[in-house]
GROMACS .gro file of C-alpha atoms in nm:
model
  451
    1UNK     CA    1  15.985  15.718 -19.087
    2UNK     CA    2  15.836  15.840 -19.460
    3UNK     CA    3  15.584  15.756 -19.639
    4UNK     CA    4  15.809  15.531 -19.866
    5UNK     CA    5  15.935  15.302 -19.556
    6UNK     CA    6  15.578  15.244 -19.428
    7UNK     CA    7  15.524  15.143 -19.778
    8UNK     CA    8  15.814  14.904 -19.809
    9UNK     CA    9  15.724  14.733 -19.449
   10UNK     CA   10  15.334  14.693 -19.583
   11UNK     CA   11  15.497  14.515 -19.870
   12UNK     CA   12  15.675  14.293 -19.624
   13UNK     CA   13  15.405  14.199 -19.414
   14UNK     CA   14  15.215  14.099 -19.719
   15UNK     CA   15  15.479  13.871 -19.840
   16UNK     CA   16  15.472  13.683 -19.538
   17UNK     CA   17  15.101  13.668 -19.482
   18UNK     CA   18  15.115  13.494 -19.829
   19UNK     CA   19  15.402  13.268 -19.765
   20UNK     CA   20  15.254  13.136 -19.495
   21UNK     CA   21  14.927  13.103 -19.687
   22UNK     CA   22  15.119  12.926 -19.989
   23UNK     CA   23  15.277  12.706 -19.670
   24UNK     CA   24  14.916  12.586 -19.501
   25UNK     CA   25  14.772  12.454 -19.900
   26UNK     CA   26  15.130  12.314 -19.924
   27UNK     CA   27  15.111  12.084 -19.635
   28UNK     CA   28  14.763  11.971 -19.671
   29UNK     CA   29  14.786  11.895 -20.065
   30UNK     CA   30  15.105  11.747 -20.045
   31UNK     CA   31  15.081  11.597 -19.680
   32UNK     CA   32  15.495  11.604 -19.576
   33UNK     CA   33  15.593  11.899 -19.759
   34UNK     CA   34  15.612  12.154 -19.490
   35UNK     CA   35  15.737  11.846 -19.272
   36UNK     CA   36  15.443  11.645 -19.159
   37UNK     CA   37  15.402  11.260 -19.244
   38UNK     CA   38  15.074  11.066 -19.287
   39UNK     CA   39  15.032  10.797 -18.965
   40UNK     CA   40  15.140  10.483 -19.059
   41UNK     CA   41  14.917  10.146 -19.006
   42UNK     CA   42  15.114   9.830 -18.879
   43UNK     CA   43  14.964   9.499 -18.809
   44UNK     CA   44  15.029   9.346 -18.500
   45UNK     CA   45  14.896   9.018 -18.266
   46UNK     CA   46  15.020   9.098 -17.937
   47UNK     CA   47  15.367   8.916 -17.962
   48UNK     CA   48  15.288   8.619 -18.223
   49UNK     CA   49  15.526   8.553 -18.446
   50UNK     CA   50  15.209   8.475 -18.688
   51UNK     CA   51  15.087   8.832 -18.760
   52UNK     CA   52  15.200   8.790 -19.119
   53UNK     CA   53  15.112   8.443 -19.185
   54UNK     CA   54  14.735   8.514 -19.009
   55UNK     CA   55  14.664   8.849 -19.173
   56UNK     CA   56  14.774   8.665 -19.512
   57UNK     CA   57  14.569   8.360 -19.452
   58UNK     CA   58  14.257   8.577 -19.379
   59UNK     CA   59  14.286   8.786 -19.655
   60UNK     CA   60  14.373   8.504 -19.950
   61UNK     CA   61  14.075   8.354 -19.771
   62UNK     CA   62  14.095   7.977 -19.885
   63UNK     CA   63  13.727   7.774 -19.868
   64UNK     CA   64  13.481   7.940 -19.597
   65UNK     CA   65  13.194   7.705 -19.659
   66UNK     CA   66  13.158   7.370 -19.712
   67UNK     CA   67  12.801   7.122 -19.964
   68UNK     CA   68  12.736   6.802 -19.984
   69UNK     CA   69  12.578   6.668 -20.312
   70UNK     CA   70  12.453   6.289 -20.264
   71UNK     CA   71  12.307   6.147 -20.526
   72UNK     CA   72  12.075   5.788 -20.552
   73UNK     CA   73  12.031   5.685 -20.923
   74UNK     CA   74  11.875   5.365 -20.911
   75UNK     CA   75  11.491   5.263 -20.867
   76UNK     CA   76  11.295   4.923 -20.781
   77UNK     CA   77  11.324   4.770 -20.398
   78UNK     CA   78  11.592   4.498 -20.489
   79UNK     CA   79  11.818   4.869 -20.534
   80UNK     CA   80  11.741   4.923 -20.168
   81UNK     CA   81  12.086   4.918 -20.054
   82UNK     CA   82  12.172   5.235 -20.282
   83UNK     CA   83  11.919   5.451 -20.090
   84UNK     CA   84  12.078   5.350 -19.769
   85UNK     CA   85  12.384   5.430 -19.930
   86UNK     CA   86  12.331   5.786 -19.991
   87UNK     CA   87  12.165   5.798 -19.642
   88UNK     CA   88  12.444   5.716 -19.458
   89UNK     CA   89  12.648   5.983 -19.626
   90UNK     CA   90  12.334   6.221 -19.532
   91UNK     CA   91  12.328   6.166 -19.157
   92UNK     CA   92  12.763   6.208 -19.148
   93UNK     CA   93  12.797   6.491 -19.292
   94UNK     CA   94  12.486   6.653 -19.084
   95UNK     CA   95  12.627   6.545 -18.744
   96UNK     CA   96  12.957   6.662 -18.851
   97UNK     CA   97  12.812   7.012 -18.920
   98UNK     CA   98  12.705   7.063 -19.286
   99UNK     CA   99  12.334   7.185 -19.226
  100UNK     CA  100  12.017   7.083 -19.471
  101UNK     CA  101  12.025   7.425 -19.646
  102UNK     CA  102  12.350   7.352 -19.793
  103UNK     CA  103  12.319   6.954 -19.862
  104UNK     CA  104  12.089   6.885 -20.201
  105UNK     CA  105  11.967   6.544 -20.141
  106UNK     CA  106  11.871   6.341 -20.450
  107UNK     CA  107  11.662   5.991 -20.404
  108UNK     CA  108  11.507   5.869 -20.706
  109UNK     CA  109  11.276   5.629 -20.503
  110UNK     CA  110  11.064   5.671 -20.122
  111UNK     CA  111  11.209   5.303 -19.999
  112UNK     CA  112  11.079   5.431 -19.652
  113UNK     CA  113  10.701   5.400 -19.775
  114UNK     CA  114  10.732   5.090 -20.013
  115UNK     CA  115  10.470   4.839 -19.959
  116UNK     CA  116  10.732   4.568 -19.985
  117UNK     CA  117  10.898   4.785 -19.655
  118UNK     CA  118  10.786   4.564 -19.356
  119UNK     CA  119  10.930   4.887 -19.122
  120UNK     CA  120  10.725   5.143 -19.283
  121UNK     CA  121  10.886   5.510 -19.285
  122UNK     CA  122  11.199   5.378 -19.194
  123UNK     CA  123  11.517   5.272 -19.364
  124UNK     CA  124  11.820   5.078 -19.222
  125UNK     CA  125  12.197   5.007 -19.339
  126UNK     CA  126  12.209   4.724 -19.092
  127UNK     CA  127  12.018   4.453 -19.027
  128UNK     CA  128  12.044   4.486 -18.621
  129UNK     CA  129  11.818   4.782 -18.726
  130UNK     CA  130  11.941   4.992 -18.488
  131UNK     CA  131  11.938   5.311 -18.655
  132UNK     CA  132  11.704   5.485 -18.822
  133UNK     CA  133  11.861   5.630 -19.163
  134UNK     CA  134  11.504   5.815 -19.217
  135UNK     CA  135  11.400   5.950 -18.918
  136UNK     CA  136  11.192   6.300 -18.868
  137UNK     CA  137  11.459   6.503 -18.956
  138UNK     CA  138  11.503   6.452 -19.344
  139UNK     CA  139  11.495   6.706 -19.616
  140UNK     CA  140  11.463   6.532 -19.947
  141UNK     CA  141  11.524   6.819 -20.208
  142UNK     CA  142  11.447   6.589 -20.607
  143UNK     CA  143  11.239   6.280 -20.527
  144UNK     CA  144  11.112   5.998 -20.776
  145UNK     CA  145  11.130   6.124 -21.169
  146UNK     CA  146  11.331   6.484 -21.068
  147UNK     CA  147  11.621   6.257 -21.028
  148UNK     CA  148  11.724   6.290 -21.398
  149UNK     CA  149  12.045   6.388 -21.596
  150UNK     CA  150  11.907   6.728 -21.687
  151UNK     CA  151  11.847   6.843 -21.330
  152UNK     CA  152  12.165   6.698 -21.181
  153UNK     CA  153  12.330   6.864 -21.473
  154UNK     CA  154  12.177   7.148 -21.366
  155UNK     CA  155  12.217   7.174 -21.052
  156UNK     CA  156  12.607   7.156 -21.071
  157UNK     CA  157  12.597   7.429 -21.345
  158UNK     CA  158  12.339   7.632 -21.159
  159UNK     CA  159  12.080   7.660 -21.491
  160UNK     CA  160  11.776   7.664 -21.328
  161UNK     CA  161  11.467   7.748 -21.438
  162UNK     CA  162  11.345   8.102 -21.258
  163UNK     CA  163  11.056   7.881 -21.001
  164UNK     CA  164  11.330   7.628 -20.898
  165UNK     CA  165  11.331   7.702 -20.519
  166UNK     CA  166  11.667   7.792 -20.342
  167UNK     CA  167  11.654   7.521 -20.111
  168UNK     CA  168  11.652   7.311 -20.461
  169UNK     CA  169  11.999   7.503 -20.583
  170UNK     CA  170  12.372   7.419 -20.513
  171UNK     CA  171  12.421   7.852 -20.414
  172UNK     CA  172  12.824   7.780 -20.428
  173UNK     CA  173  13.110   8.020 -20.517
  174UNK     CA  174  13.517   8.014 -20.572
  175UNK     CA  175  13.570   7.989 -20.188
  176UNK     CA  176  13.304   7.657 -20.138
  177UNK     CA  177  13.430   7.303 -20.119
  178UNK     CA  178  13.190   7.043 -20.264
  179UNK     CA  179  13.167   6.650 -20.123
  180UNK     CA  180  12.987   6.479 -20.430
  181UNK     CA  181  12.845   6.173 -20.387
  182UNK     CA  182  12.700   5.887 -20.671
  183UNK     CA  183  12.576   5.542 -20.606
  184UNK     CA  184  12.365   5.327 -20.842
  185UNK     CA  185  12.416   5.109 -21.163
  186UNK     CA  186  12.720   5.189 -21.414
  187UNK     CA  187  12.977   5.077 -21.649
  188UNK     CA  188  13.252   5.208 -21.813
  189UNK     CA  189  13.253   5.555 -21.859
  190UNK     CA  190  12.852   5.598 -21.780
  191UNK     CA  191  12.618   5.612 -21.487
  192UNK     CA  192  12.264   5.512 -21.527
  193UNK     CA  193  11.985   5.707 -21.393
  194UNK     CA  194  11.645   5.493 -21.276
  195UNK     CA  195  11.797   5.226 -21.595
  196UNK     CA  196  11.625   5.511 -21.842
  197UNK     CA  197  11.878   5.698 -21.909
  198UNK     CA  198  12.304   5.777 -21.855
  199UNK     CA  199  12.527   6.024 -21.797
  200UNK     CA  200  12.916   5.991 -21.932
  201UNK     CA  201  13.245   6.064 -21.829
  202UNK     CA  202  13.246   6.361 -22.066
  203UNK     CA  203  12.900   6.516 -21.935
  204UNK     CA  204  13.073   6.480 -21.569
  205UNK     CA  205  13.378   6.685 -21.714
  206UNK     CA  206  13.228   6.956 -21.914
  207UNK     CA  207  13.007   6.995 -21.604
  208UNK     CA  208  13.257   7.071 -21.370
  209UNK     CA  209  13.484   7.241 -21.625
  210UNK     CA  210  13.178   7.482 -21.656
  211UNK     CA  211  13.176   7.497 -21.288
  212UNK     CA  212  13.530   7.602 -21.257
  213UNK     CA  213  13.490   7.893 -21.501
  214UNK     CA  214  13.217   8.028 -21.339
  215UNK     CA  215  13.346   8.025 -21.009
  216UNK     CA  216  13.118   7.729 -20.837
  217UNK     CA  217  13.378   7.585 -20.641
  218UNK     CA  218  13.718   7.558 -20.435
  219UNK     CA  219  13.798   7.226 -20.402
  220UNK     CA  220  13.583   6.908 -20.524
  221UNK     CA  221  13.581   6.560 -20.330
  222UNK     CA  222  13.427   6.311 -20.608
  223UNK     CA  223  13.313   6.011 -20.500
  224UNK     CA  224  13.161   5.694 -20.656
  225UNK     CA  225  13.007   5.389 -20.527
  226UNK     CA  226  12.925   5.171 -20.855
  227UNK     CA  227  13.072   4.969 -21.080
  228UNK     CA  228  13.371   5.048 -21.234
  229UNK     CA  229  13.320   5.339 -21.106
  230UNK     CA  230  13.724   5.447 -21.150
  231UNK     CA  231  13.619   5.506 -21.499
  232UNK     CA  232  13.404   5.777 -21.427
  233UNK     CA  233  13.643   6.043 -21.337
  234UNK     CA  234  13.876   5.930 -21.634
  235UNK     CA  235  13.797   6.260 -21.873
  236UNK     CA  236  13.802   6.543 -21.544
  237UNK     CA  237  14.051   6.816 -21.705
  238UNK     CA  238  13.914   7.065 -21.402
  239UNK     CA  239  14.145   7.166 -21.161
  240UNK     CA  240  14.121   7.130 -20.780
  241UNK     CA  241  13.940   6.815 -20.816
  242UNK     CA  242  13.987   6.473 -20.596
  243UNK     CA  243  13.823   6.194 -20.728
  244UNK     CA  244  13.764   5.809 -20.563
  245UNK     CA  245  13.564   5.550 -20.687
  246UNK     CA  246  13.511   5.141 -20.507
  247UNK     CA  247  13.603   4.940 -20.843
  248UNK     CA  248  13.820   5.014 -21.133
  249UNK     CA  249  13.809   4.895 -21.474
  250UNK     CA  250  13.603   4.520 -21.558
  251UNK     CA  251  13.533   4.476 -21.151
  252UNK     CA  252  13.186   4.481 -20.961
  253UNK     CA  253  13.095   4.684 -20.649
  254UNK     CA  254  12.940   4.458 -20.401
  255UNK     CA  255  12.719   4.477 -20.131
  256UNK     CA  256  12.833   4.371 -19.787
  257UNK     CA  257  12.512   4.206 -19.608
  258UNK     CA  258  12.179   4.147 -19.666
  259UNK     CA  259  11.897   4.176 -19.401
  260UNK     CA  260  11.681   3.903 -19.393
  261UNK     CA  261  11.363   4.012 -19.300
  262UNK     CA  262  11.379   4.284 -19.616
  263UNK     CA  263  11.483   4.019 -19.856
  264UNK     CA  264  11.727   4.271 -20.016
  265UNK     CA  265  12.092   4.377 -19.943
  266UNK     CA  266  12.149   4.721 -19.725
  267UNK     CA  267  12.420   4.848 -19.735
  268UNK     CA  268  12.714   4.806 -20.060
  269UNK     CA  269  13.096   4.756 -19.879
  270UNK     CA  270  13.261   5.069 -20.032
  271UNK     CA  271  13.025   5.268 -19.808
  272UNK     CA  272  13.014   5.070 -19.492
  273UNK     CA  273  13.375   5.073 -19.455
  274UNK     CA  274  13.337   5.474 -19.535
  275UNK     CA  275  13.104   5.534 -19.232
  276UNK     CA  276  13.249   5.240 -18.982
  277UNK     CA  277  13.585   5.472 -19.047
  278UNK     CA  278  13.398   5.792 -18.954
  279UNK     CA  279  13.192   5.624 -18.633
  280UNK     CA  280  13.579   5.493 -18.527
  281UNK     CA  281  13.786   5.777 -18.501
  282UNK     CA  282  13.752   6.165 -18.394
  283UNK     CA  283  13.677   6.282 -18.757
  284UNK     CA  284  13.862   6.660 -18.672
  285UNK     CA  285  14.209   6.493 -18.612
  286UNK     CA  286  14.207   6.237 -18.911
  287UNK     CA  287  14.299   6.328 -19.318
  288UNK     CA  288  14.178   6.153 -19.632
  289UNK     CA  289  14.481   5.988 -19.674
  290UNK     CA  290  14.405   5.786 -19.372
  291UNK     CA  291  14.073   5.735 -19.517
  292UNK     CA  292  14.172   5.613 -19.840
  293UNK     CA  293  14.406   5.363 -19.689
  294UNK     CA  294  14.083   5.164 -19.507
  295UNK     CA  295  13.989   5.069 -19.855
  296UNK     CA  296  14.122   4.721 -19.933
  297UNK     CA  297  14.065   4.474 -20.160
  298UNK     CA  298  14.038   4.200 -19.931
  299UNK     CA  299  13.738   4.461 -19.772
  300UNK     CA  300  13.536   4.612 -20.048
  301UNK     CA  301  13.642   4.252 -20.280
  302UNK     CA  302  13.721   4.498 -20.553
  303UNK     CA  303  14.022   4.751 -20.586
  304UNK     CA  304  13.980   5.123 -20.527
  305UNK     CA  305  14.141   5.410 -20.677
  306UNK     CA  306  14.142   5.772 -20.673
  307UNK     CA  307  14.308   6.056 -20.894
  308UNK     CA  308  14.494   6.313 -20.695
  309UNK     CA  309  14.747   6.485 -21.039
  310UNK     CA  310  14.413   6.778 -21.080
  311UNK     CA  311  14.434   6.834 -20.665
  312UNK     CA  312  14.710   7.075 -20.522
  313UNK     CA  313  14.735   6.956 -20.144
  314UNK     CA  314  14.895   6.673 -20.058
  315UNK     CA  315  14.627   6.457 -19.889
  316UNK     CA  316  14.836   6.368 -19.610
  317UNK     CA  317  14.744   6.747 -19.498
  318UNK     CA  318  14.367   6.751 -19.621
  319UNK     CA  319  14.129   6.693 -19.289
  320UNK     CA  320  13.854   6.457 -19.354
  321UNK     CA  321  13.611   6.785 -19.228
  322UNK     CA  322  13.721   7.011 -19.546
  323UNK     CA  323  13.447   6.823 -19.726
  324UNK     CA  324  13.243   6.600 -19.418
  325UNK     CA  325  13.255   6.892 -19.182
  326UNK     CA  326  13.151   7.235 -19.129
  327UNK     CA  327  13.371   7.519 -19.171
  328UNK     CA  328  13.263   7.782 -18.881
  329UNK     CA  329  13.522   8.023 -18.749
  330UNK     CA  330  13.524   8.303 -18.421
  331UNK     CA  331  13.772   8.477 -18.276
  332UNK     CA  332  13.755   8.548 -17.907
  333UNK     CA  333  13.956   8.848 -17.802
  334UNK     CA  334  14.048   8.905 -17.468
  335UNK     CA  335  13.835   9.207 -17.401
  336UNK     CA  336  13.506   8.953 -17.478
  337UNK     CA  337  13.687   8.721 -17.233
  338UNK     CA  338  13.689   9.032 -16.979
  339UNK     CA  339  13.351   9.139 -17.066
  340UNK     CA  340  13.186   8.768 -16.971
  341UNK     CA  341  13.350   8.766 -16.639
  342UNK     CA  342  13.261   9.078 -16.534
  343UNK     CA  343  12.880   9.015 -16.677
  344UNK     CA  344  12.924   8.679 -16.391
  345UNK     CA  345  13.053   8.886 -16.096
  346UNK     CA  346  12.764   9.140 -16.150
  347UNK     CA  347  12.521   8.815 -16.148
  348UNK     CA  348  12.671   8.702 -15.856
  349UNK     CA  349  12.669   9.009 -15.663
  350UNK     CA  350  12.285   9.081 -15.726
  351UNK     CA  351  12.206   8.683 -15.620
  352UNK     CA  352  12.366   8.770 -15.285
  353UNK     CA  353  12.223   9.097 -15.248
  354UNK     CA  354  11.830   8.991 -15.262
  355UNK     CA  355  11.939   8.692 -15.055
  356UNK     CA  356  12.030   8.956 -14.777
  357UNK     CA  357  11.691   9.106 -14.829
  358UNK     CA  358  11.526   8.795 -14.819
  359UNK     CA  359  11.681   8.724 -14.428
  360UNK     CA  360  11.608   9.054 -14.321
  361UNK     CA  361  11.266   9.070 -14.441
  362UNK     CA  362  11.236   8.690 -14.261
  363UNK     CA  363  11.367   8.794 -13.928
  364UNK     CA  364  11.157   9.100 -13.908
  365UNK     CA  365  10.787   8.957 -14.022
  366UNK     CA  366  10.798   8.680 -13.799
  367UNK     CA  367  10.371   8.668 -13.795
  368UNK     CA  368  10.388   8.709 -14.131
  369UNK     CA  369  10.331   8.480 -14.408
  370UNK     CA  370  10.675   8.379 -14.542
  371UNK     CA  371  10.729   8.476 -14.884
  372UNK     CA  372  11.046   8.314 -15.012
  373UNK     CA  373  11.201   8.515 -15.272
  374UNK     CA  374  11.444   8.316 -15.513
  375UNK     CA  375  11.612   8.487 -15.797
  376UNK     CA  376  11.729   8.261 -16.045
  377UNK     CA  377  12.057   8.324 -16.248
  378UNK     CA  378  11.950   8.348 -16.634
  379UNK     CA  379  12.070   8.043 -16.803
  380UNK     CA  380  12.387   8.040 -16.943
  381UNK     CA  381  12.520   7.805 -17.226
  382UNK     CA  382  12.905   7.687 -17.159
  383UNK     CA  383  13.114   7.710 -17.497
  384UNK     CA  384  13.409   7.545 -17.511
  385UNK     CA  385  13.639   7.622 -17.743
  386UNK     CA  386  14.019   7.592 -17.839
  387UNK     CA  387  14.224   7.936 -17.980
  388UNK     CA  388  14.409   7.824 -18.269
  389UNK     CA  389  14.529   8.188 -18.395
  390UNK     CA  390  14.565   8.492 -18.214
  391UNK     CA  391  14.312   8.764 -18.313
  392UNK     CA  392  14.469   9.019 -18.542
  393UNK     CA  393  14.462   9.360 -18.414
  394UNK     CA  394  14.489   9.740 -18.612
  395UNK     CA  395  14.751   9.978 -18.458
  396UNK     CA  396  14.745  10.301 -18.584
  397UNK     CA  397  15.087  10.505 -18.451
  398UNK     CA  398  15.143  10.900 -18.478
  399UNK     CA  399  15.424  11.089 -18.405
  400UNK     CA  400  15.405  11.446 -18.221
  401UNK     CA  401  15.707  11.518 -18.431
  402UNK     CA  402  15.546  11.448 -18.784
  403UNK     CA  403  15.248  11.676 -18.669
  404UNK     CA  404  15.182  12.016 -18.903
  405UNK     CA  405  15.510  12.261 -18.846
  406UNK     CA  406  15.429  12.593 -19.041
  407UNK     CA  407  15.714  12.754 -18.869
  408UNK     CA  408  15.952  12.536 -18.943
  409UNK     CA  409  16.307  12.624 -19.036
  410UNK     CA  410  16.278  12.699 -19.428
  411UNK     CA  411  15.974  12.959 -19.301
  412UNK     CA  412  16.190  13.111 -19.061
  413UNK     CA  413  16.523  13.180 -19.286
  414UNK     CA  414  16.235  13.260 -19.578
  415UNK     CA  415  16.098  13.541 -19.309
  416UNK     CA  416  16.470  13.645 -19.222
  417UNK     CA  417  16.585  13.725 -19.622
  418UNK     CA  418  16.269  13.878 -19.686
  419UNK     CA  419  16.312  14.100 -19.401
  420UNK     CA  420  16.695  14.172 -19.470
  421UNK     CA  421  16.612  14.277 -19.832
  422UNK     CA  422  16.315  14.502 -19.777
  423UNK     CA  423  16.504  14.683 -19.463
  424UNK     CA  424  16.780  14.770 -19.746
  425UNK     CA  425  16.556  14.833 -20.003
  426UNK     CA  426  16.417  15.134 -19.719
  427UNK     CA  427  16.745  15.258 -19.613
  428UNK     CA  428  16.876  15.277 -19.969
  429UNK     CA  429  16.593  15.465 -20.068
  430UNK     CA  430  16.606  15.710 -19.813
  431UNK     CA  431  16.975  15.793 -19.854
  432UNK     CA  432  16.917  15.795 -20.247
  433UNK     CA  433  16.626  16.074 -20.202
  434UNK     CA  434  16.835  16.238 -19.926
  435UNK     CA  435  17.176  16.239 -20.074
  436UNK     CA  436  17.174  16.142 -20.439
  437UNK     CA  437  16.861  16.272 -20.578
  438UNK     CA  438  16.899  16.602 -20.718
  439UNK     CA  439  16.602  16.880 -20.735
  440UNK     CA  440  16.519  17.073 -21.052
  441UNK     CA  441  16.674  17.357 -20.968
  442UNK     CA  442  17.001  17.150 -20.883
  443UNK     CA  443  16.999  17.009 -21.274
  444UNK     CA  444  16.954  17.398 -21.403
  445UNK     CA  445  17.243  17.510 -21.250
  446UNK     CA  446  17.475  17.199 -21.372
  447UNK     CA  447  17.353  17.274 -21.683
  448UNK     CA  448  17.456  17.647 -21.670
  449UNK     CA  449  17.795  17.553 -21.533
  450UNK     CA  450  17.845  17.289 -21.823
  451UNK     CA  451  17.759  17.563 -22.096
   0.00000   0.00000   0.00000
């Protein structure tokens, strides 16, 4: 072999080397060029025909948290009844879930320490006086003269001034539903606030039209105890609002008893017949439509209404606990399930293992003191719960044929031409120079002969 085949082989070898060079930054650039696929992602719930809906539902999200606004307008002792109004709303919504750091509580008079009050510190919406409305566990957030327009105003808006204290601020977002809650004195169109001053229809609209276009809310429950209160909610333009009130247009809202030994009335109809409905069912298997039906006229002696064309669900499929309740969600997946029960067979086995000890060391120290050694299982709290959806699990599939193939079959018939060319490009070269090529002396002599 010459000098020129080596040559032509080198050549060769190079080609490949950067074929299969060109073929490696291929593949990982291009991922699938050179054959290889990217592993695919699917979604899957062990067998529920679900997945899609559950994986949807998570991600579009819906409401995740849930505030309760209740609101007392009205001053003076004979208004009594409107404090115990707004704290019968208070202690519902907390014992169906909604904690104190997302209620704002708004009483525009201390009834509890009234010197008229013959139960100082405590206020009742019955006159058995059986429960305790006040109690220890209150958290009044605007008291007295902070029970104004501006700051209710503010408060749904969110324009606080920088040293109002969280605990003082409705911290909602697009994913919150809001229960909103009014009792006092009113008219048509207004509310009055401690009979100084009123807020309108209009200032309730642009207020929650404000709201909506900065995100402050989901949904809205509005709800009015007052009269002709139905005209409050006349001017809402705001979507995703549901609005109630106890009296339309002309009519009165009454109060349904009076205690004697207050001398004042405790408790107005519209809300008795709200909380008697809550204390008589199971609120987590009942809807507002239910609700709405308890209100009568031959009950609250006045005719209420509520505006449903601004709300999207059909209230037949609203639960009373998307605005009374808590929203709280887990998801227990079996290998938690498996984790718990193993954690209780390990407890069990090390309770019966020191109670062995315990006999042996007994029967062998008999003239010993007996020391009786008891270990105690560490307290465990029993959750019961109910598995609504089945937890949504990640697979992540790959193929051992969609794995990185250099050699596949265009680098092998690439490698074959390559190799057919250059070994004819060698033997043609070495029969040229052998056969074809002529020396210089070879040319002279044709020359010679031509002449």
């Amino acid at each position: 072999m010459n000098k020129t085949t080596v040559r032509f082989y080198l050549v060769f070898l190079y080609a490949i080397l950067v074929l299969y060079i060109g073929g490696i930054e291929d593949a990982i650039s291009h991922g699938g060029a050179m054959g290889y696929e990217q592993p695919k992602t699917n979604f899957y719930n062990g067998g529920n025909g679900k997945a899609d809906y559950n994986v949807e539902h998570f991600f579009r999200g819906e409401h995740t948290n849930n505030w309760a606004l209740l609101v007392c307008t009205s001053r003076f002792w004979f208004n009594y009844r409107h404090i115990a109004n707004v704290l019968g709303f208070y202690r519902t919504v907390k014992k169906l879930g909604i904690p104190d750091s997302q209620i704002i509580l708004m009483l525009a008079d201390d009834m509890a320490c009234n010197p008229r009050n013959s139960y100082a510190g405590s206020i009742f919406n019955n006159e058995n006086h059986k429960l305790n409305l006040y109690g220890d566990n209150i958290e009044v957030d605007y008291r007295g003269y902070e029970v104004n327009v501006e700051n209710f105003i503010r408060v749904l808006t969110g324009r606080h001034e920088p040293e109002v204290a969280r605990s003082k601020r409705l911290l909602t977002d697009d994913k919150s539903n809001i229960l909103i809650f009014l009792t006092g004195h009113g008219g048509d169109e207004f509310l009055k606030f401690q009979d100084n001053e009123e807020i309108s229809s209009h200032d309730l609209a642009d207020a929650f039209k404000q709201m909506w276009e900065k995100k402050r809310y989901h949904e809205i429950l509005f709800m009015v105890d007052t009269c002709q209160a139905n005209t409050l909610y006349t001017r809402f333009n705001s979507p995703n609002i549901l609005a109630i009130g106890s009296s339309k247009f002309g009519e009165n809202s009454y109060s349904h008893h009076s205690d004697p030994e207050l001398g004042v009335a405790v408790i107005d109809r519209f809300t008795y017949y709200t909380l008697e409905f809550f204390e008589s069912v199971d609120p987590h298997n009942v809807t507002l439509y239910q609700l709405f039906n308890t209100y009568s006229p031959q009950k609250l002696q006045s005719h209420s209404e509520y505006r449903t064309d601004l709300f999207n669900r059909p209230l037949d499929q609203v639960p009373v606990t998307d605005f009374f309740g808590s929203v709280m969600r887990a998801d227990l997946t079996p290998s938690t399930i498996v984790n718990e029960q193993q954690k209780d067979e390990k407890v069990e086995k090390e309770e019966t293992t020191v109670n062995n000890n315990n006999n042996n060391n007994n029967n062998d120290n008999n003239n010993n003191n007996n020391y009786n050694i008891k270990r105690q299982s560490p307290k465990t709290k029993q959750i019961s719960y109910r598995i609504t959806e089945k937890p949504t699990s990640i697979q992540v599939k790959t193929n051992k044929d969609n794995e990185l193939n250099l050699f596949n079959s265009k680098f092998i018939a690439s490698a074959l031409i390559f190799l057919v060319v250059f070994g004819l490009l060698s033997w043609s070269s070495d029969f040229v120079k052998s056969k074809l090529i002529l020396n210089t002396n070879d040319l002279k002599d044709l020359k010679s002969k031509q002449n």
